[in-house]
Each structure stands twice: as structure tokens, then as C-alpha cells.
């Protein structure tokens, strides 16, 4: 019989747990600073957190004058899971309470194999990590999936890349299997929060995380929180129109960003170039018998192939036009570019920057940085653990997680 | 010597004032509901608000069982000012604590006349309203200006339509003249909050307010609050790119939305059509000796002039493409179209709707309404009063207002 891990009992305890997660060990005095609590009340609340097994003492604090305070830290056995269900692989990571990745496993897994196979794979990887590390209680798990999610229901909604997953209650299924609260979100949202927790967007309040994979999506973080929109579809930028006479898109319109650029579009354009013998490298790789992907374009571009470089630059220019519009609209402090195709790296980044700094208004770009993702493949699992901890460490009044 | 009006002393009092503003009279029991306060503590806080002159008793409440509660309401002499400095006119309105417009005056005034002349006009109108209504204490004033504003400094920043206003401390100047806290913001932001307070966006949590005047701007309301961005320039959508080969824009790029559509672009296109004798009505109006504006296009379109109708439809189509992208990105519940050119009305609205519902993703438009502004010219003054009350009714810890 699995035990249910303890949770904070009130807003003061929730705030203290979040502070300890984000800052590491703190003195009792520091824990009280933001809450306006008396010394006695701080001692009571920290005492309860210790009794609940969420916090432990960590020796005497440096004196701030007056009576010496005692340090507190998150219990070292707090464990979260970050789960990243990708189109072709599953990643699971185990973190401690401060969201440091203790262990990380990955396995190829086609999301089109359907919910049963994929959830089995996730549960298997989680069990492996728990067994290896002797983990009894999980405090929470956060799951990213490559498609639109009803955040409230914890289930995908008509996800184009995930046939058979519509309305599958991933949250509830995994919550039962793992014995802890589970949160499910779109993978781009999860990756954005991962970069904010431990990557290049650390502590950023207003930023955009652009994921370029097979398609293109955007995590929108405003005021330090994910903006999901009224139907949970915010950030779906792959179908923003670039022109009326572009290639047809899977969505039924012509000229969408995704129809021009992204992993699928690059693969298509590279294949055409190879077949027309416009690129020696791409033709050779196609003749060698494998389907071309964005990875081949990256390899060809790195080898100086002019056609491949032009594909990357033209894609970056188009992506830049869309980002420029978003920057004028949102006025963020930072834009992070991640996802598999971001591996095209600095050629892509240079083109995006050039367009954005030219097209967006000076006031909006004055304090704007545009950078590549720092966490790469770990962004999803770190973000999953972060979102799980946000909700587990919050007061017990949320409906977006299982185990209520 | 002007008296400084009282302000709430703590978060409980602030919350109660906001509840009374938005709901009208409430019982003491209702005032306590959201705050988790004991009966005694509610009585103490309401008592303080009565002593401060911010609240008054309003007779016995309907019984909810148990001891009968007493109703409270905002003091009937609370007064806010909403000030809308437009490109060619100044509007000032006096409201009560629940933000009902008690009186509204307007006067033609060219913002290019510079700060001294315009601020004198505002102060004159405000003095007139106060004298007529016998108003001693103003609780706050909110001011909209037609250009980018540093919200923190309460001053315009390089505003293109307001020569001579760069860094003019409007907030501090008006705060001194009016003897109350003053808040300054971009006119589009102010109008958005006006529609949320008393117009078609009443109570909407996530919506966009698109203002089509000489230029085009957008107020972005997320989670019920204005999103201003890191430099205060959020919502500047007039320079989003529609194509590379469009007309040149004042910003130095080609193909911006504003270069295609908006009051200035309509005036330009109408003048060309009139000179080329493609439209009888427009040619006659030009020959009659006045410069053509968007108003002439509206009159010609209403009279069935094909060229004018086509200008409106083509503009609406382009505006629709930009809004479609924003809808995919933000996933709002509502888009409100306002500003002078919105007077083109239903032809424009139909075209915008058609494009947005076709181009945005189904998940994003499922719950989306696109409507015309309800308040029209009053949106700015109501929004100004609303933002002033937000800050005056909040705890005394803000830096974005004068009189600290």
C-alpha cells in the first residue's frame, strides 16, 4: 500500500517550502521575512513542517544580531518526477526537493503506439528509478506531452501528433500508478518552466520559450507564471500566417509558419533539393537510403553546404518575422529558442536576431535578449518537476492535479 | 490648502474597498467572506474605514440566519477623475466610488500644442467639474495619453504623436495641480480597462482591446490585469509585419499593419482614389476643399461607394490576419475593437471575424467572441478612473502614483 506524502497545511507553510526550494537552506528569520510573522509563529509553522517530514533542521545560522536563528532546509528525501513524453522518446528524471536532477533515464518510444504502451513505458522507467534510489514516497510528478492539453482535465485534446490520446486521462492514470499528485501540460509549457528553474531563463519574469521540433510552439511566461489562455491553447504560434501564397499546412490554411519552417518542413525541402541534385551532401545522404530530416540539414549546413545553409537562414528569417511580432505585442525581457531543430544553432540564431532587432520597435528590444536553450533535452523533465512542486508546495486548494 | 484624502491602512481594508466598488453595498458578513476574518475583526476594519470617511453604513442586511448583519457601502462623496488626452481633444469625467460617470466634459485640444497648453486645459476642465459639483477631495485621477508611457515614471517616452512630451512628468505635474494621486498610462491600456469596468468586456479575465485610430494599438488584459511588458510597450501591434512589399511605414520598415490600415492609411488611400476619380463621393468631398479622413471613408462606405467599401474590407482583412496570430498566441476569451475608425462598424467587424475564425486554430476560437466597443468615447475616462481606484484602493505600497 503506497503512502500519500504530506502536504503543507496553510499558506505560510506553502510559502516557506517554495522559498526553501528556490534558495536552498534559510534561517528561520529569513523564512519569516516575507510573511510578516512573529518569531513565535515562525517557530510553530517550521515545527509543523518538520513534523510533517517536509523540512529538517540544518544547524545554527550566522547571527544577524540578537538571538541566533536556526537554519532549515527541505527534507533531503523529498522526491519529484519530471516526465517528458516526446513524439519518439520518453524521458523520466528523479529530482530532490530543490529540483536537482538525481537520475535521468530515456528510452525510444513512439507516442503513436498509443496510451497503454507509452504509459507502461513511463511507469516502468519510474519504477526503475525508484528502485535504484530506494524512493518510497513521491511528492509529485509533472508530465509534458507533445500536443494541446486541457490543463484542468489533465488530458490531451485532439492532439495531432498523438492519435488515440484524445481525452485520455493521463493525470489520473499516472496518479494512480505512481501514488502521488500528477500534473499534465503541453511539452512547450513544461520546457519553458524548466529553463526558468535551472536554465538560461532562470528567474526571468516575462519571457517566451520557442520550441522548434517537428512543429513550432511557444511557452509564454508572464509575471513568472505560465500563461495558458482560456482554452489552454496559448502559444500555438506554428499557424501564424506569413503569407497567402506559401505551402499548404496540415491545418488547412496556406502560408503558416510551420508550413515554411520546423523539422517537417526542413525535411521536405531537403528531400526536394536532394532529388533535384542541388546539394551533393543531401543527395548522398538520401541515396544512402535513409529519409532526410532536420538533422541532415544541420550536418550539411555545418559542412558548408550552400543549399542547407540557405534553408536554415530562410527559416530563421521567417521565424524572426513571427517572433518580431510577438516581441512588439508582449514586450518580453527574453526569448529562448529550444527544441531539436534549435541544434541548427548559431546560424539560425543570428538570422532570428537580425530580423527581430530590425523589425520590432526599439522600446521593445531595448532590454531584450534572444538566446539558445541551455538545458536542451533536460528542459522538459526539470520543468515537469518544477510544475509538480509548484502545486504540491502550494496550499491544498488546486483542482489541476490528481489525488485530491 | 488642499487636504489629502484618506487611504486604506492594510490589505483587508483594501480588499473591502475593491469589493464595494465592484459590487455596490455589501453586508459585513459578505465583506468578510473572502478574507477569512473573524466577526470581530471585520467589525474593527469596517469601523476604521467608516472613521476614515471611506465607507458608511447602509442599513440592515437581509438575514443569512443568526445575528443580522449591517450593510456597508462606499462613502457617497468619494470622487475619481478619468482623463483622456487624445491627439485632438481632451476629455475629463468625474465618477463616484463605484465609478459611475457623474459628469463628463470634452474640449478640442491639439496634443501637439505641448504639455503646458494641454495640462492647463486638463486642469481647467477638472476645476470646472469640481466647482459645479462642489467636490473638495479627489481620491485619485487616471490619465491616458496617445503614446508610449513609462508607467513607473508617469511620463511619455519618445511618443511619436506628442512632440515635446518626451519625459514630461505628467503624473507629478497633475498630482500637484489636482492634489491627489495620479496615474498615467497609454490610452489603449486605459480604454481596455474602461471596457472591462463598464463596457462589453465587463469582468473578462483574458481579452484584447484593439484601438484603431490614426494608428493601431492593443490593450492586453490577462488574468484581469493589464499586461504592460518589461519596458511598458506591450500591445504595440501597429508595426507587426504583414508583407515585405507593402507601403513604407513611419517606423522605417515596409509592410507594417499601420502602413496598410488605420486612420492615416485610410486617409491616404481615400485621397489617392479621389484624385484618380475612382470614387465620385470621395472626389466630391475632396473637391469641397477639406482633407479626407477615415470619417469620409465611413460616410462613402455607408452610402454604398464601392471603392470605400473595398478599402474598409481590405483593411479589415489585414487587421484580421494580425488578430488571428494574436488569438493563436494568447488564446483570449474576447477581442474588442474600438477607437475612432471602429466607427466603420459592421463591415469591418465582419471581415475581421471571417479571417480570424478561418485562420486561428479551432481550439483557440472555440470560446472566442469578437465585438465592437460598447463605451466608445467614454472608454478612456472610465478606464482612467478605474486604474486610479485600483491603486488608491490598494495597500499604500505602490510607486506608480504621485503623492507618496
Short mmCIF file of N, CA and C in Angstrom, two decimals, chain B residues 50-138:
data_model
loop_
_atom_site.label_atom_id
_atom_site.label_comp_id
_atom_site.label_asym_id
_atom_site.label_seq_id
_atom_site.Cartn_x
_atom_site.Cartn_y
_atom_site.Cartn_z
N UNK B 50 -15.00 53.46 8.15
CA UNK B 50 -16.02 54.48 8.39
C UNK B 50 -15.35 55.72 9.01
N UNK B 51 -14.45 55.48 9.99
CA UNK B 51 -13.74 56.62 10.60
C UNK B 51 -12.92 57.40 9.58
N UNK B 52 -12.35 56.66 8.61
CA UNK B 52 -11.52 57.31 7.59
C UNK B 52 -12.38 58.05 6.57
N UNK B 53 -13.69 57.86 6.65
CA UNK B 53 -14.59 58.52 5.69
C UNK B 53 -14.66 57.82 4.35
N UNK B 54 -14.19 56.58 4.28
CA UNK B 54 -14.19 55.85 3.00
C UNK B 54 -15.47 55.02 2.84
N UNK B 55 -16.10 54.65 3.94
CA UNK B 55 -17.24 53.75 3.90
C UNK B 55 -18.31 54.31 4.83
N UNK B 56 -19.58 54.00 4.55
CA UNK B 56 -20.62 54.38 5.51
C UNK B 56 -21.63 53.25 5.65
N UNK B 57 -22.36 53.28 6.77
CA UNK B 57 -23.39 52.28 7.00
C UNK B 57 -24.54 52.48 6.03
N UNK B 58 -25.18 51.37 5.66
CA UNK B 58 -26.28 51.47 4.69
C UNK B 58 -27.44 50.61 5.13
N UNK B 59 -27.73 50.61 6.44
CA UNK B 59 -28.93 49.92 6.93
C UNK B 59 -28.73 48.43 7.12
N UNK B 60 -29.78 47.77 7.65
CA UNK B 60 -29.65 46.35 7.97
C UNK B 60 -29.63 45.48 6.70
N UNK B 61 -28.86 44.40 6.77
CA UNK B 61 -28.80 43.46 5.64
C UNK B 61 -29.90 42.42 5.79
N UNK B 62 -30.25 41.74 4.68
CA UNK B 62 -31.14 40.60 4.78
C UNK B 62 -30.46 39.54 5.63
N UNK B 63 -31.24 38.85 6.44
CA UNK B 63 -30.65 37.87 7.34
C UNK B 63 -30.12 36.67 6.58
N UNK B 64 -28.92 36.18 6.98
CA UNK B 64 -28.43 34.90 6.45
C UNK B 64 -28.57 33.84 7.55
N UNK B 65 -29.45 34.09 8.51
CA UNK B 65 -29.53 33.23 9.69
C UNK B 65 -28.58 33.77 10.73
N UNK B 66 -28.91 33.63 12.00
CA UNK B 66 -28.06 34.15 13.05
C UNK B 66 -28.25 35.65 13.20
N UNK B 67 -27.25 36.29 13.81
CA UNK B 67 -27.36 37.72 14.08
C UNK B 67 -27.43 38.49 12.76
N UNK B 68 -28.23 39.54 12.71
CA UNK B 68 -28.40 40.30 11.48
C UNK B 68 -27.19 41.19 11.23
N UNK B 69 -26.70 41.19 10.00
CA UNK B 69 -25.53 41.96 9.63
C UNK B 69 -25.94 43.35 9.15
N UNK B 70 -25.01 44.31 9.18
CA UNK B 70 -25.30 45.65 8.69
C UNK B 70 -24.63 45.86 7.35
N UNK B 71 -25.34 46.49 6.41
CA UNK B 71 -24.76 46.75 5.10
C UNK B 71 -23.74 47.88 5.20
N UNK B 72 -22.73 47.83 4.32
CA UNK B 72 -21.78 48.92 4.20
C UNK B 72 -21.71 49.31 2.73
N UNK B 73 -21.43 50.58 2.48
CA UNK B 73 -21.21 51.00 1.08
C UNK B 73 -20.11 52.04 1.06
N UNK B 74 -19.57 52.28 -0.11
CA UNK B 74 -18.56 53.32 -0.24
C UNK B 74 -19.19 54.67 0.10
N UNK B 75 -18.39 55.52 0.74
CA UNK B 75 -18.90 56.86 1.06
C UNK B 75 -19.37 57.52 -0.24
N UNK B 76 -20.57 58.13 -0.22
CA UNK B 76 -21.13 58.65 -1.47
C UNK B 76 -20.37 59.86 -2.01
N UNK B 77 -19.46 60.43 -1.21
CA UNK B 77 -18.73 61.59 -1.72
C UNK B 77 -17.33 61.23 -2.24
N UNK B 78 -17.01 59.93 -2.37
CA UNK B 78 -15.73 59.56 -3.00
C UNK B 78 -15.77 60.01 -4.46
N UNK B 79 -14.69 60.61 -4.92
CA UNK B 79 -14.66 61.09 -6.29
C UNK B 79 -13.34 60.74 -6.99
N UNK B 80 -13.46 60.21 -8.18
CA UNK B 80 -12.28 59.98 -9.03
C UNK B 80 -12.41 60.78 -10.32
N UNK B 81 -11.27 61.09 -10.92
CA UNK B 81 -11.26 61.73 -12.24
C UNK B 81 -10.69 60.75 -13.26
N UNK B 82 -11.35 60.67 -14.41
CA UNK B 82 -10.78 59.97 -15.57
C UNK B 82 -10.44 61.00 -16.61
N UNK B 83 -9.21 60.96 -17.11
CA UNK B 83 -8.73 61.99 -18.05
C UNK B 83 -8.20 61.31 -19.30
N UNK B 84 -8.75 61.69 -20.44
CA UNK B 84 -8.34 61.07 -21.70
C UNK B 84 -7.75 62.16 -22.60
N UNK B 85 -6.42 62.18 -22.67
CA UNK B 85 -5.76 63.14 -23.55
C UNK B 85 -5.63 62.48 -24.92
N UNK B 86 -6.41 62.94 -25.89
CA UNK B 86 -6.35 62.36 -27.22
C UNK B 86 -5.45 63.19 -28.13
N UNK B 87 -5.32 62.78 -29.38
CA UNK B 87 -4.49 63.52 -30.31
C UNK B 87 -5.08 64.91 -30.56
N UNK B 88 -6.41 65.02 -30.57
CA UNK B 88 -7.04 66.29 -30.95
C UNK B 88 -8.08 66.78 -29.94
N UNK B 89 -8.23 66.09 -28.82
CA UNK B 89 -9.21 66.53 -27.83
C UNK B 89 -8.81 66.06 -26.43
N UNK B 90 -9.42 66.69 -25.44
CA UNK B 90 -9.22 66.28 -24.05
C UNK B 90 -10.58 66.00 -23.44
N UNK B 91 -10.72 64.86 -22.79
CA UNK B 91 -11.96 64.50 -22.09
C UNK B 91 -11.66 64.33 -20.61
N UNK B 92 -12.54 64.86 -19.77
CA UNK B 92 -12.39 64.67 -18.33
C UNK B 92 -13.75 64.26 -17.77
N UNK B 93 -13.76 63.24 -16.94
CA UNK B 93 -15.01 62.80 -16.31
C UNK B 93 -14.82 62.67 -14.81
N UNK B 94 -15.89 62.96 -14.09
CA UNK B 94 -15.90 62.81 -12.64
C UNK B 94 -16.75 61.58 -12.32
N UNK B 95 -16.23 60.68 -11.49
CA UNK B 95 -17.01 59.49 -11.12
C UNK B 95 -17.14 59.40 -9.61
N UNK B 96 -18.10 58.57 -9.18
CA UNK B 96 -18.18 58.27 -7.76
C UNK B 96 -17.30 57.05 -7.45
N UNK B 97 -17.38 56.55 -6.24
CA UNK B 97 -16.51 55.45 -5.83
C UNK B 97 -16.78 54.17 -6.60
N UNK B 98 -18.03 53.99 -7.05
CA UNK B 98 -18.35 52.80 -7.85
C UNK B 98 -18.12 53.05 -9.33
N UNK B 99 -17.48 54.17 -9.63
CA UNK B 99 -17.00 54.53 -10.97
C UNK B 99 -18.13 54.84 -11.95
N UNK B 100 -19.27 55.24 -11.42
CA UNK B 100 -20.32 55.77 -12.30
C UNK B 100 -19.94 57.18 -12.73
N UNK B 101 -20.08 57.48 -14.02
CA UNK B 101 -19.74 58.81 -14.53
C UNK B 101 -20.83 59.78 -14.10
N UNK B 102 -20.43 60.79 -13.28
CA UNK B 102 -21.39 61.78 -12.81
C UNK B 102 -21.46 62.95 -13.77
N UNK B 103 -20.35 63.22 -14.43
CA UNK B 103 -20.26 64.39 -15.29
C UNK B 103 -19.09 64.19 -16.25
N UNK B 104 -19.21 64.73 -17.45
CA UNK B 104 -18.19 64.48 -18.46
C UNK B 104 -18.08 65.71 -19.34
N UNK B 105 -16.87 66.24 -19.45
CA UNK B 105 -16.66 67.39 -20.35
C UNK B 105 -15.55 67.07 -21.34
N UNK B 106 -15.64 67.70 -22.49
CA UNK B 106 -14.70 67.44 -23.57
C UNK B 106 -14.38 68.76 -24.24
N UNK B 107 -13.15 68.88 -24.72
CA UNK B 107 -12.83 70.12 -25.44
C UNK B 107 -11.76 69.83 -26.48
N UNK B 108 -11.88 70.44 -27.66
CA UNK B 108 -10.87 70.23 -28.69
C UNK B 108 -9.53 70.74 -28.18
N UNK B 109 -8.47 69.99 -28.45
CA UNK B 109 -7.16 70.39 -27.93
C UNK B 109 -6.11 69.56 -28.65
N UNK B 110 -5.24 70.24 -29.38
CA UNK B 110 -4.22 69.51 -30.15
C UNK B 110 -3.06 69.15 -29.23
N UNK B 111 -2.79 67.83 -29.11
CA UNK B 111 -1.75 67.40 -28.18
C UNK B 111 -0.39 67.96 -28.60
N UNK B 112 -0.27 68.32 -29.91
CA UNK B 112 1.00 68.88 -30.39
C UNK B 112 1.21 70.31 -29.90
N UNK B 113 0.19 70.91 -29.28
CA UNK B 113 0.36 72.24 -28.68
C UNK B 113 1.34 72.18 -27.50
N UNK B 114 1.63 70.95 -27.03
CA UNK B 114 2.66 70.81 -26.00
C UNK B 114 2.08 70.69 -24.60
N UNK B 115 2.94 70.25 -23.66
CA UNK B 115 2.50 69.94 -22.30
C UNK B 115 1.82 71.10 -21.58
N UNK B 116 2.38 72.27 -21.67
CA UNK B 116 1.83 73.37 -20.86
C UNK B 116 0.38 73.65 -21.25
N UNK B 117 0.14 73.83 -22.54
CA UNK B 117 -1.21 74.15 -23.00
C UNK B 117 -2.18 73.03 -22.66
N UNK B 118 -1.77 71.78 -22.89
CA UNK B 118 -2.69 70.66 -22.70
C UNK B 118 -2.97 70.43 -21.21
N UNK B 119 -1.92 70.51 -20.40
CA UNK B 119 -2.14 70.30 -18.97
C UNK B 119 -2.99 71.43 -18.38
N UNK B 120 -2.78 72.65 -18.88
CA UNK B 120 -3.66 73.76 -18.46
C UNK B 120 -5.12 73.44 -18.81
N UNK B 121 -5.33 72.90 -20.00
CA UNK B 121 -6.72 72.58 -20.42
C UNK B 121 -7.31 71.53 -19.48
N UNK B 122 -6.52 70.49 -19.17
CA UNK B 122 -7.00 69.43 -18.28
C UNK B 122 -7.34 70.01 -16.90
N UNK B 123 -6.44 70.82 -16.38
CA UNK B 123 -6.66 71.39 -15.05
C UNK B 123 -7.89 72.28 -15.05
N UNK B 124 -8.08 73.02 -16.14
CA UNK B 124 -9.25 73.89 -16.26
C UNK B 124 -10.55 73.09 -16.26
N UNK B 125 -10.57 72.00 -17.06
CA UNK B 125 -11.78 71.17 -17.11
C UNK B 125 -12.06 70.52 -15.76
N UNK B 126 -10.98 70.05 -15.12
CA UNK B 126 -11.15 69.42 -13.81
C UNK B 126 -11.70 70.42 -12.79
N UNK B 127 -11.18 71.64 -12.82
CA UNK B 127 -11.64 72.67 -11.87
C UNK B 127 -13.12 72.98 -12.11
N UNK B 128 -13.49 73.00 -13.39
CA UNK B 128 -14.89 73.28 -13.75
C UNK B 128 -15.82 72.20 -13.16
N UNK B 129 -15.44 70.95 -13.38
CA UNK B 129 -16.26 69.84 -12.86
C UNK B 129 -16.35 69.89 -11.34
N UNK B 130 -15.21 70.15 -10.70
CA UNK B 130 -15.20 70.17 -9.23
C UNK B 130 -16.05 71.30 -8.70
N UNK B 131 -15.96 72.47 -9.36
CA UNK B 131 -16.74 73.62 -8.88
C UNK B 131 -18.23 73.33 -9.04
N UNK B 132 -18.61 72.81 -10.19
CA UNK B 132 -20.03 72.54 -10.45
C UNK B 132 -20.61 71.54 -9.46
N UNK B 133 -19.77 70.56 -9.07
CA UNK B 133 -20.27 69.50 -8.20
C UNK B 133 -19.88 69.70 -6.74
N UNK B 134 -19.17 70.81 -6.47
CA UNK B 134 -18.75 71.07 -5.09
C UNK B 134 -17.84 69.98 -4.52
N UNK B 135 -16.89 69.51 -5.32
CA UNK B 135 -16.01 68.42 -4.87
C UNK B 135 -14.80 68.99 -4.14
N UNK B 136 -14.63 68.60 -2.86
CA UNK B 136 -13.45 69.02 -2.10
C UNK B 136 -12.26 68.12 -2.39
N UNK B 137 -12.41 66.87 -1.99
CA UNK B 137 -11.28 65.92 -2.08
C UNK B 137 -11.44 65.02 -3.30
N UNK B 138 -10.41 64.94 -4.10
CA UNK B 138 -10.36 63.92 -5.14
C UNK B 138 -9.57 62.74 -4.58
#
